[in-house]
Short mmCIF file of C-alpha atoms in Angstrom, two decimals:
data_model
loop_
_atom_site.label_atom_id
_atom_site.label_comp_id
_atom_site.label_asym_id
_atom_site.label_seq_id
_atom_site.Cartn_x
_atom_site.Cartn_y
_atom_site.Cartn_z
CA UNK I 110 16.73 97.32 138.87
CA UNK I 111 19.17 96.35 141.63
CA UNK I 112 19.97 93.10 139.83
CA UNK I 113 20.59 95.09 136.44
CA UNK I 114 23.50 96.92 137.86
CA UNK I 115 25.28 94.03 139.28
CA UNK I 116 24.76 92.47 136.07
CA UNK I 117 26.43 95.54 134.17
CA UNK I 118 29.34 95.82 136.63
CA UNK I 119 30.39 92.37 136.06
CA UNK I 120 32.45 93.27 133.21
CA UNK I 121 34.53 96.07 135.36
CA UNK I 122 35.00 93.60 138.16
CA UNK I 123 36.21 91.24 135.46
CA UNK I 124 39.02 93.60 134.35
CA UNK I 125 39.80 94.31 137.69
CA UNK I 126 40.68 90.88 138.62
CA UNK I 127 43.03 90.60 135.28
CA UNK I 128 45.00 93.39 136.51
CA UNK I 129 45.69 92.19 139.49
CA UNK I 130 46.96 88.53 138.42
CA UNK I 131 50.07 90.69 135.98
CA UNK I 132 48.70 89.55 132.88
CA UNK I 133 46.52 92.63 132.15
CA UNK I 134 49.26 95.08 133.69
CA UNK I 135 50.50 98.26 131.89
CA UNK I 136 53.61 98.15 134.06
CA UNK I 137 57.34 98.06 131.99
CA UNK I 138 58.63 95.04 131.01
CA UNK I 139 61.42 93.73 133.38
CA UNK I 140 64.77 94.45 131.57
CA UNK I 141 68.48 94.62 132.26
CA UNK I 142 69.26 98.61 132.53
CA UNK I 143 70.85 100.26 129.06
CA UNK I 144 73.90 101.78 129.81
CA UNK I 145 76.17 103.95 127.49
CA UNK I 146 79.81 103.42 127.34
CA UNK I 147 80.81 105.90 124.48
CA UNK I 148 79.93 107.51 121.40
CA UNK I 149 81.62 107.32 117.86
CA UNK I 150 81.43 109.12 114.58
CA UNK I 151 83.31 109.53 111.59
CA UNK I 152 84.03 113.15 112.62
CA UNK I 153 86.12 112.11 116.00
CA UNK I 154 82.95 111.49 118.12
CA UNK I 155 80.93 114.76 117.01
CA UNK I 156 77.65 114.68 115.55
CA UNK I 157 76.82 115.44 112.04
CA UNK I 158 73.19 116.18 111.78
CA UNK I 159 72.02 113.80 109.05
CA UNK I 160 74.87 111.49 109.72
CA UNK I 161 74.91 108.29 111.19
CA UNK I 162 76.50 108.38 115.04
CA UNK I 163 77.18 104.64 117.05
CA UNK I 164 76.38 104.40 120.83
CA UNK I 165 78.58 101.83 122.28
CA UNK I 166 77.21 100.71 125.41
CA UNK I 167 75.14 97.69 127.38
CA UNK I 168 71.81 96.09 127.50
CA UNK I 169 70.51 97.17 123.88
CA UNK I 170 68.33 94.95 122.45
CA UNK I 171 69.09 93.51 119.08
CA UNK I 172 65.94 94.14 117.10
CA UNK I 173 65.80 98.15 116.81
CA UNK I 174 61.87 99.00 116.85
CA UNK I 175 62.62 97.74 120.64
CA UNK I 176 65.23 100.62 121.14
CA UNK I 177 64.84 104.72 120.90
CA UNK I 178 67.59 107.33 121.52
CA UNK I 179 65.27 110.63 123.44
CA UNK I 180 66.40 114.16 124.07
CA UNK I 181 64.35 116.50 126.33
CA UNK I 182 62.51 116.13 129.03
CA UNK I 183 58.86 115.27 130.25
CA UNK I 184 56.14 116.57 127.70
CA UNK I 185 59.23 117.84 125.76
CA UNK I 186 60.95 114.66 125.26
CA UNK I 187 61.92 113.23 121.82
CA UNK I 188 61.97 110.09 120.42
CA UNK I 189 64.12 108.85 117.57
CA UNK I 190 64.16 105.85 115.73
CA UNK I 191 67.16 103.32 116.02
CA UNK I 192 68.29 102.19 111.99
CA UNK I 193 70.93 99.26 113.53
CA UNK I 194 70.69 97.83 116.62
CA UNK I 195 72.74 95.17 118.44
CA UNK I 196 73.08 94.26 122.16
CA UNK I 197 76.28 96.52 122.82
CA UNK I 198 75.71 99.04 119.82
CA UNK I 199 73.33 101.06 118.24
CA UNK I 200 73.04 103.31 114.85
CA UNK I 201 70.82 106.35 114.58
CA UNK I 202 70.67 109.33 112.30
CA UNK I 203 71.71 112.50 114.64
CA UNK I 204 68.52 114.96 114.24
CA UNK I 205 68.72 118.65 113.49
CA UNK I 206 68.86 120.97 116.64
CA UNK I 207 69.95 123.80 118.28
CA UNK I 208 71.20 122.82 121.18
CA UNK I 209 74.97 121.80 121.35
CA UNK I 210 75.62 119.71 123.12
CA UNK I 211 72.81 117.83 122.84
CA UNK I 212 71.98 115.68 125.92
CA UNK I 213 70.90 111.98 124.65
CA UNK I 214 69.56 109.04 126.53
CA UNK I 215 68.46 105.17 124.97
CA UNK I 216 65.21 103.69 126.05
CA UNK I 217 64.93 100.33 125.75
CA UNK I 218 61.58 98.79 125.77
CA UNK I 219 60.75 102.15 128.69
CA UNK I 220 63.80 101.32 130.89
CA UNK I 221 65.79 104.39 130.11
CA UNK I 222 69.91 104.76 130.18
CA UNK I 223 72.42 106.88 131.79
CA UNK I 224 72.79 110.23 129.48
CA UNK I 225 75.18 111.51 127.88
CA UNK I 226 76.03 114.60 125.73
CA UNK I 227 76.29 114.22 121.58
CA UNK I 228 78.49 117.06 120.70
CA UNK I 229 78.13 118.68 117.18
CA UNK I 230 80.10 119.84 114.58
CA UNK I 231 79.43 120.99 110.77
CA UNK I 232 81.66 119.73 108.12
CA UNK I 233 83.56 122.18 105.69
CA UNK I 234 82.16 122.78 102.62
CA UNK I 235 82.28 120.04 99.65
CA UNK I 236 85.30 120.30 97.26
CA UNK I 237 83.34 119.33 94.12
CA UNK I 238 86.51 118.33 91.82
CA UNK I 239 86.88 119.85 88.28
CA UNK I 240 88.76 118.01 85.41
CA UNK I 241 90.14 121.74 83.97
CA UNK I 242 93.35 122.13 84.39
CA UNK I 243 94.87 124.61 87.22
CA UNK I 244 98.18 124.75 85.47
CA UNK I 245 98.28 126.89 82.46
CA UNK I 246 101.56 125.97 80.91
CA UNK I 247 100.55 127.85 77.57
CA UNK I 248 100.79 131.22 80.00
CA UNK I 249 104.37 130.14 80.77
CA UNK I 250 105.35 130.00 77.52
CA UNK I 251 104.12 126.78 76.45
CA UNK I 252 102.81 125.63 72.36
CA UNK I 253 99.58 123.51 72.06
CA UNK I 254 99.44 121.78 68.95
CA UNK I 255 95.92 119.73 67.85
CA UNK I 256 97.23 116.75 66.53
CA UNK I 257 94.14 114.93 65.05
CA UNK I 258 90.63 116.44 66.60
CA UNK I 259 90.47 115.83 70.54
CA UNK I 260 94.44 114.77 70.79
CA UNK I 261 96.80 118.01 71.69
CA UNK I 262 100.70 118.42 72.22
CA UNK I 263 101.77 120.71 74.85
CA UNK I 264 105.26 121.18 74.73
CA UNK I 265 106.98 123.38 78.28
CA UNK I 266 110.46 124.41 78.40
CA UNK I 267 111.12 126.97 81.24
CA UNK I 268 110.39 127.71 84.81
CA UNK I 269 108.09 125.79 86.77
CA UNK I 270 107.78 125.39 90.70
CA UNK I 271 111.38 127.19 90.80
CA UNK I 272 113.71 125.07 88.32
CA UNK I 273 113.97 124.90 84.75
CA UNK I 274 111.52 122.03 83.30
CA UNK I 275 111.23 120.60 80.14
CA UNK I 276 107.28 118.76 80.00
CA UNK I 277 105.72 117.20 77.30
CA UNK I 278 101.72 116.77 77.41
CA UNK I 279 99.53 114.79 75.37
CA UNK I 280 95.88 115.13 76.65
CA UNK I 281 93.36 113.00 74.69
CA UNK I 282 89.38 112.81 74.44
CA UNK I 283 88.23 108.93 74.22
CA UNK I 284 85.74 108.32 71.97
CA UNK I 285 84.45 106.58 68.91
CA UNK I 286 87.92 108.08 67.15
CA UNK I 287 90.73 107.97 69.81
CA UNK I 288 92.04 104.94 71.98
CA UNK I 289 94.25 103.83 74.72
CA UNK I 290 96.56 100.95 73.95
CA UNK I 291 99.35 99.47 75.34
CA UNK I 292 102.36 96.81 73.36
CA UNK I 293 103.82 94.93 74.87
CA UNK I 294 107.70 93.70 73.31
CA UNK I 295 110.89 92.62 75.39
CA UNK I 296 112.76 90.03 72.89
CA UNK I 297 115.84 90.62 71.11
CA UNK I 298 113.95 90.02 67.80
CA UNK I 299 110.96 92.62 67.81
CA UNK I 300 109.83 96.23 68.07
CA UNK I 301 112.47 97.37 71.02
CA UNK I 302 112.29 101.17 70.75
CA UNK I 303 109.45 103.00 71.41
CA UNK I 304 109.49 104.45 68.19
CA UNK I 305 109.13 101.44 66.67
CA UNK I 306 106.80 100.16 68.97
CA UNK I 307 104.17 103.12 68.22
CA UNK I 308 104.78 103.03 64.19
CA UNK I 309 103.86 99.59 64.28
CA UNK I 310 100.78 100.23 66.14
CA UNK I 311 100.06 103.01 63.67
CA UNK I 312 100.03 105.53 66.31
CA UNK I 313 99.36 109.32 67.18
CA UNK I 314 101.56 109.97 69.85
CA UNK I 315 102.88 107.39 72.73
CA UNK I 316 105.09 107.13 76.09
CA UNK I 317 107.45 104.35 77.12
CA UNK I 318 104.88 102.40 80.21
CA UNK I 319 105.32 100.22 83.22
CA UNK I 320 108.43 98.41 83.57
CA UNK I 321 109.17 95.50 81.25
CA UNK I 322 111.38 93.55 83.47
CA UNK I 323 109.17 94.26 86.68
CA UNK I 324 105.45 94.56 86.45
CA UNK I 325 102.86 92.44 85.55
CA UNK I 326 101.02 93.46 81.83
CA UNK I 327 98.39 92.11 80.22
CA UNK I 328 97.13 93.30 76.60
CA UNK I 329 93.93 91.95 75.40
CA UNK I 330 93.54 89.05 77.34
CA UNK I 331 97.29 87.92 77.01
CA UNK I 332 100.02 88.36 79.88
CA UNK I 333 102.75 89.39 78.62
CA UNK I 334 104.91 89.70 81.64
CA UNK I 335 104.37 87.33 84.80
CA UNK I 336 104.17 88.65 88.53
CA UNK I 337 107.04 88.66 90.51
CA UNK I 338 108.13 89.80 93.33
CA UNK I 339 108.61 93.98 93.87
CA UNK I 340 108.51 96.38 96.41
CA UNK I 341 105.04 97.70 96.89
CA UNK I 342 105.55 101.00 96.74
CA UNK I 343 106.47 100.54 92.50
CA UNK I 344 103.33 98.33 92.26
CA UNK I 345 100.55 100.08 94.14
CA UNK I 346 98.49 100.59 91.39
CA UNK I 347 97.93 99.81 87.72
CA UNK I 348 96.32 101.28 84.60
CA UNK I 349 93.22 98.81 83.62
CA UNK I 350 91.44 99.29 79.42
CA UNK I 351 88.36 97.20 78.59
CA UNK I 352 86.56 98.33 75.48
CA UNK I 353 87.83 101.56 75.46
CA UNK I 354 86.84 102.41 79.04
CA UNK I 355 90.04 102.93 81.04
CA UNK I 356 90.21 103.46 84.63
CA UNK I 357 93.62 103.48 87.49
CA UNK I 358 93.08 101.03 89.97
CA UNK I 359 94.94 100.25 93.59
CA UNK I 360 96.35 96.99 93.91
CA UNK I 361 98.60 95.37 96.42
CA UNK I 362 101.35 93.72 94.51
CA UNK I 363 102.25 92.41 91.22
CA UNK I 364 99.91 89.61 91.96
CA UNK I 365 97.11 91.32 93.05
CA UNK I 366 97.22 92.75 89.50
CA UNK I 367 97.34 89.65 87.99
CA UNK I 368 94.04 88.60 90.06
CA UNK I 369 92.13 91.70 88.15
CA UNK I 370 89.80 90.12 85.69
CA UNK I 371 90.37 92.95 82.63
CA UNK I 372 91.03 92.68 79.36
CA UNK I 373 94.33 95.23 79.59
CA UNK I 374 96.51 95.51 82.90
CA UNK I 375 99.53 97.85 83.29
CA UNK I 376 100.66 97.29 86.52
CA UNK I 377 103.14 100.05 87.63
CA UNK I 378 103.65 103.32 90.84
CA UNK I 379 103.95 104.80 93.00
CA UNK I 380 100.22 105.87 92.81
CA UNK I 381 99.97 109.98 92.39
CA UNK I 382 96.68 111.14 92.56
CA UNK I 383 93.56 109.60 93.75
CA UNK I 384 90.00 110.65 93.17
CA UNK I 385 91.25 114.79 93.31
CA UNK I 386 93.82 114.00 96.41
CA UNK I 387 97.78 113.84 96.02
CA UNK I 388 99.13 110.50 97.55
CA UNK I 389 101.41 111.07 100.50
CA UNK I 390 104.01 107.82 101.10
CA UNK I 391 106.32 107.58 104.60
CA UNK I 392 109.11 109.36 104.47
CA UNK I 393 111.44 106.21 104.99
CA UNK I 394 109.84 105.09 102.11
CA UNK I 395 111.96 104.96 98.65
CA UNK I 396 114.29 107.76 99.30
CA UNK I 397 116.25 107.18 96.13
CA UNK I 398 113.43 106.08 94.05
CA UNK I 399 110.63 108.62 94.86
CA UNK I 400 112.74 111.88 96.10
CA UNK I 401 115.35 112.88 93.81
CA UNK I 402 114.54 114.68 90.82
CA UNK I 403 114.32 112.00 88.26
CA UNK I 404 113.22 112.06 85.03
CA UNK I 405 109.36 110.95 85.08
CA UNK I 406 107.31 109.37 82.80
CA UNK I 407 103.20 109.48 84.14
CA UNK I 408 99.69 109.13 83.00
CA UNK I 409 96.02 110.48 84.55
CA UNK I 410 92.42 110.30 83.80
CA UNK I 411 89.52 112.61 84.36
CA UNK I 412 86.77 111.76 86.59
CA UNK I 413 84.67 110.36 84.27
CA UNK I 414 87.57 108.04 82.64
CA UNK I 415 87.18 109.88 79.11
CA UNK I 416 90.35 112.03 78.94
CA UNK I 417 93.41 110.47 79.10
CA UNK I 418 96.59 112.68 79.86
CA UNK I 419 100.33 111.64 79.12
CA UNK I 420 103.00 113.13 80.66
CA UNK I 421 106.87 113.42 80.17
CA UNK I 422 109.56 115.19 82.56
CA UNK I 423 112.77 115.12 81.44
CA UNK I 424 115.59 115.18 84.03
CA UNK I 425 119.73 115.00 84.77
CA UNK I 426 120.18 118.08 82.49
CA UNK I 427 122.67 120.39 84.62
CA UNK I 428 123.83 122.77 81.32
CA UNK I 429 125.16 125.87 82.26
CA UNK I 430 122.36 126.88 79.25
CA UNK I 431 118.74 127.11 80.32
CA UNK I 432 117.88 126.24 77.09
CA UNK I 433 119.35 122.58 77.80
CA UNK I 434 118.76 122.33 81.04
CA UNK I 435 115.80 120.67 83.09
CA UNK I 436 115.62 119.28 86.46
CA UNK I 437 113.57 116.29 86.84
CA UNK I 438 111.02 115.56 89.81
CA UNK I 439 110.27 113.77 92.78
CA UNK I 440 107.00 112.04 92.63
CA UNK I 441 105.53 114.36 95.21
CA UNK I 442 106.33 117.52 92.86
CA UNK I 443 104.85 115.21 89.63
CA UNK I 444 101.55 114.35 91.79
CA UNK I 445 101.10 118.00 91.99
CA UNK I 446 101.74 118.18 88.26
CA UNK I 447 99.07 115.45 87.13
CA UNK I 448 96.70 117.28 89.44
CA UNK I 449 97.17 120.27 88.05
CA UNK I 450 96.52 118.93 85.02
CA UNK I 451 93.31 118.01 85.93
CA UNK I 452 93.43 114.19 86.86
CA UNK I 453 91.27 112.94 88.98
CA UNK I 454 93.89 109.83 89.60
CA UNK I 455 97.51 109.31 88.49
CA UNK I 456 100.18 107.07 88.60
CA UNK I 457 103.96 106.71 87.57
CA UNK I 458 105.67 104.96 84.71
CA UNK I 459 109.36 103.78 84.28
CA UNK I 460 110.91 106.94 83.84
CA UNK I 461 114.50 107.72 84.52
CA UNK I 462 117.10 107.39 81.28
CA UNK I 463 113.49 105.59 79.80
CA UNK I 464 111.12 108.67 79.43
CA UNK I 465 110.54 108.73 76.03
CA UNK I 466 107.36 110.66 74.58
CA UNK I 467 106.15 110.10 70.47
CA UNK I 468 104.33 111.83 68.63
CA UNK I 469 103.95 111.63 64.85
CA UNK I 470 105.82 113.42 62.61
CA UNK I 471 107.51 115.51 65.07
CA UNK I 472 110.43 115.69 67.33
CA UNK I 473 113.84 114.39 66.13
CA UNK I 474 114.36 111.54 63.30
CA UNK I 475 112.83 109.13 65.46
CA UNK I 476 109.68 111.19 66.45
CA UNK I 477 110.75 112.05 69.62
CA UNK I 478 109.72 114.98 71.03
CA UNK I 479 111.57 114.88 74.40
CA UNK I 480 115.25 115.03 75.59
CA UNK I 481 115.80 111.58 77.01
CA UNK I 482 118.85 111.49 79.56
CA UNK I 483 121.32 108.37 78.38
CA UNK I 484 120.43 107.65 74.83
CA UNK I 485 123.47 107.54 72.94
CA UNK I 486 124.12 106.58 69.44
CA UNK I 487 125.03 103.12 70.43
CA UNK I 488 123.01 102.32 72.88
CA UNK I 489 124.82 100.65 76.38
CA UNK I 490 127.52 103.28 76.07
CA UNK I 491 127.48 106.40 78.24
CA UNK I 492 129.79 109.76 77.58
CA UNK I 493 130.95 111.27 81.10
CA UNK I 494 129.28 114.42 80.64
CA UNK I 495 125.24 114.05 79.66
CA UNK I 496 124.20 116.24 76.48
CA UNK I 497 120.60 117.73 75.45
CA UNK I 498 120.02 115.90 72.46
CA UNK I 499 119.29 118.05 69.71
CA UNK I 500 116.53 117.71 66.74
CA UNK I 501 117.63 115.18 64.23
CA UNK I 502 120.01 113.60 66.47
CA UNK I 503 119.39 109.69 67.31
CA UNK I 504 117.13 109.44 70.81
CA UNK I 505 116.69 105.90 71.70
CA UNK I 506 115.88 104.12 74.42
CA UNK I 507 114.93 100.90 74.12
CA UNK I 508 110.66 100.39 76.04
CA UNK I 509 109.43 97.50 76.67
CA UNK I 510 105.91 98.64 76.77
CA UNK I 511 104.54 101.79 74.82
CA UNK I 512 101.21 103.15 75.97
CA UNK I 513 99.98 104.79 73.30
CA UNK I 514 97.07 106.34 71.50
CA UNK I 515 95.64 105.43 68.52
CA UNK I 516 92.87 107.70 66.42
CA UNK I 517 91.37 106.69 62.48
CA UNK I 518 91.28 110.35 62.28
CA UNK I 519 94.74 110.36 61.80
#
């Protein structure tokens, strides 16, 4: 019997003699202490619960399932996962407590860090951005006309942000029916007004575009006018149509629009609106150019790229009359315009003595609807006192590009 418990205690003796040669030890692994530098978020350093925060620090190891970030203490103590992990960062979804601040430490392998307190803060409530309009014009004073079904005419002539105005609107659904085109014409031999430009294209209604002489275009497939060198400020952006899907697009330069792979490009700025927000620009930025009260020529999308909205400001009309007299914008005032109007990004045009709006089978002689500042009779000559060109009367300016809209419901 004596022998048969020495036999069964072998085993036990066995183990006891692993444990003491360090193989068979439960003792922590030998590593270099974690330490915490600082923490970073995209809220200035506070916690979002659900959001990722980045500890900046020493020692972490590089493969995460070797790393934990713990809160409490003792029996209490937490243990969350690590998503990224590197040896002098670490990524990890901030958890949902009550505590603020909330007092964090790393363990690495068992060899625990310095702590450190993870501030929270909650973020405002979402803006979810609507396409309907917040200016009603029509309440001003404004007529809508329906052109062909899903293209309207808003015409504005009175007050608007504390000056006299004069706005033309075309806002137009995309689909099977309606289109966005641009031409393209600067030769002495061609289509040079925009009125010719859009009754060759068999058109609805069009603006004068980007600039002829300056920006890079592109209609299907073909450039039409080469990159050059402009300030960036004009170029920032560019209108972009592939199969009737048309989008507004930030690009660098002339030549970073000639880079973009679509079928259309109307390179052009300074950008207005992007995704919902107005585009602010340094204030020694374009003084002249984007701060007085030009005459503007713009164009906007909808969220979802299917509505298309056209807009022309005239400008440089100083009557004595308020009914021929509108003060043009700066870009900041048209950004709020094209936002107002519901689109979800924007950009400017050529405008000046160029914004020219057409719509078929109204306006003057010419179809257009607008008052464009400089168009004489004989165009290059220029009276010393500007006039509001009445119905009938010639309007002409010559575009090199018309962006227009096209619909075989027409």
């Amino acid at each position: 019997m004596k022998f048969n418990k020495i036999f069964f205690l072998l085993p036990v003796l066995a183990l006891a003699v692993l444990s003491c040669d360090g193989k068979g030890t439960d003792k922590k692994e030998n590593v270099p202490e974690p330490y915490i530098q600082s923490i970073s978020t995209d809220y200035d350093g506070k916690a979002v619960a659900g959001k990722p925060v980045t500890l900046i620090g020493l020692n972490f190891s590089p493969v995460a399932s070797d790393d934990k970030v713990v809160y409490g203490i003792g029996l209490d103590a937490v243990y969350t996962d690590v998503d990224e992990a590197a040896e002098d960062r670490l990524v990890f979804t901030a958890p949902e407590v009550s505590k603020n601040p909330l007092r964090i430490r790393v363990s690495v392998k068992g060899t625990e860090s310095n702590q450190v307190d993870l501030e929270y803060t909650t973020l405002p409530p979402e803006v979810v951005w609507s396409d309907e309009p917040t200016i009603d014009f029509e309440a001003l004073g404004a007529t809508k006309k329906t052109l062909v079904p899903g293209v309207e005419w808003t015409s504005f002539h009175g007050q608007w942000e504390g000056q006299i105005r004069n706005i033309n609107i075309v806002r137009t659904t995309l689909n099977e029916h309606n289109s966005l085109g641009i031409y393209y014409n600067y030769s002495d031999n061609g289509y040079l007004y925009l009125d010719e430009k859009c009754t060759f294209m068999d058109a609805v209604a069009g603006t004068n575009g980007p600039m002829a002489c300056c920006h890079f275009v592109r209609v299907d497939g073909e450039n039409k006018r080469a990159a050059n060198e402009q300030d960036p400020w004009i170029v920032n952006c560019a209108i972009t149509i592939d199969d009737g899907i048309v989008d507004i697009v930030k690009v660098m330069d002339n030549y970073a629009a000639a880079r973009l792979t679509n079928k259309t490009v109307g390179c052009a700025g300074p950008l207005l609106v992007w995704e919902g927000e107005i585009q602010d620009y340094p204030d020694w930025i374009g003084e002249e150019f984007l701060k007085t009260t030009h005459p503007r020529t713009a164009i906007g999308i909808s969220s979802d790229g299917k509505t298309v909205v056209q807009v022309a400001v005239d400008g440089r009309w100083t009557s004595g009359s308020t009914d021929q007299r509108a003060i043009g914008m700066p870009t900041s005032l048209l950004a709020k315009l094209m936002q107002g109007l519901g689109c979800y990004k924007a950009m400017n045009f050529d405008g000046g003595g160029g914004t020219q709006m057409w719509i078929y089978g109204e306006g003057d002689v010419h179809n257009i609807v607008n008052h464009p500042h400089n168009s004489w009779p004989v165009y290059g000559t220029s009276p010393a006192v500007y006039y509001w060109i009445k119905d009938n009367e010639v309007a002409r300016r010559t575009a090199g590009n018309a962006v227009y809209i096209k619909s075989d419901l027409k």
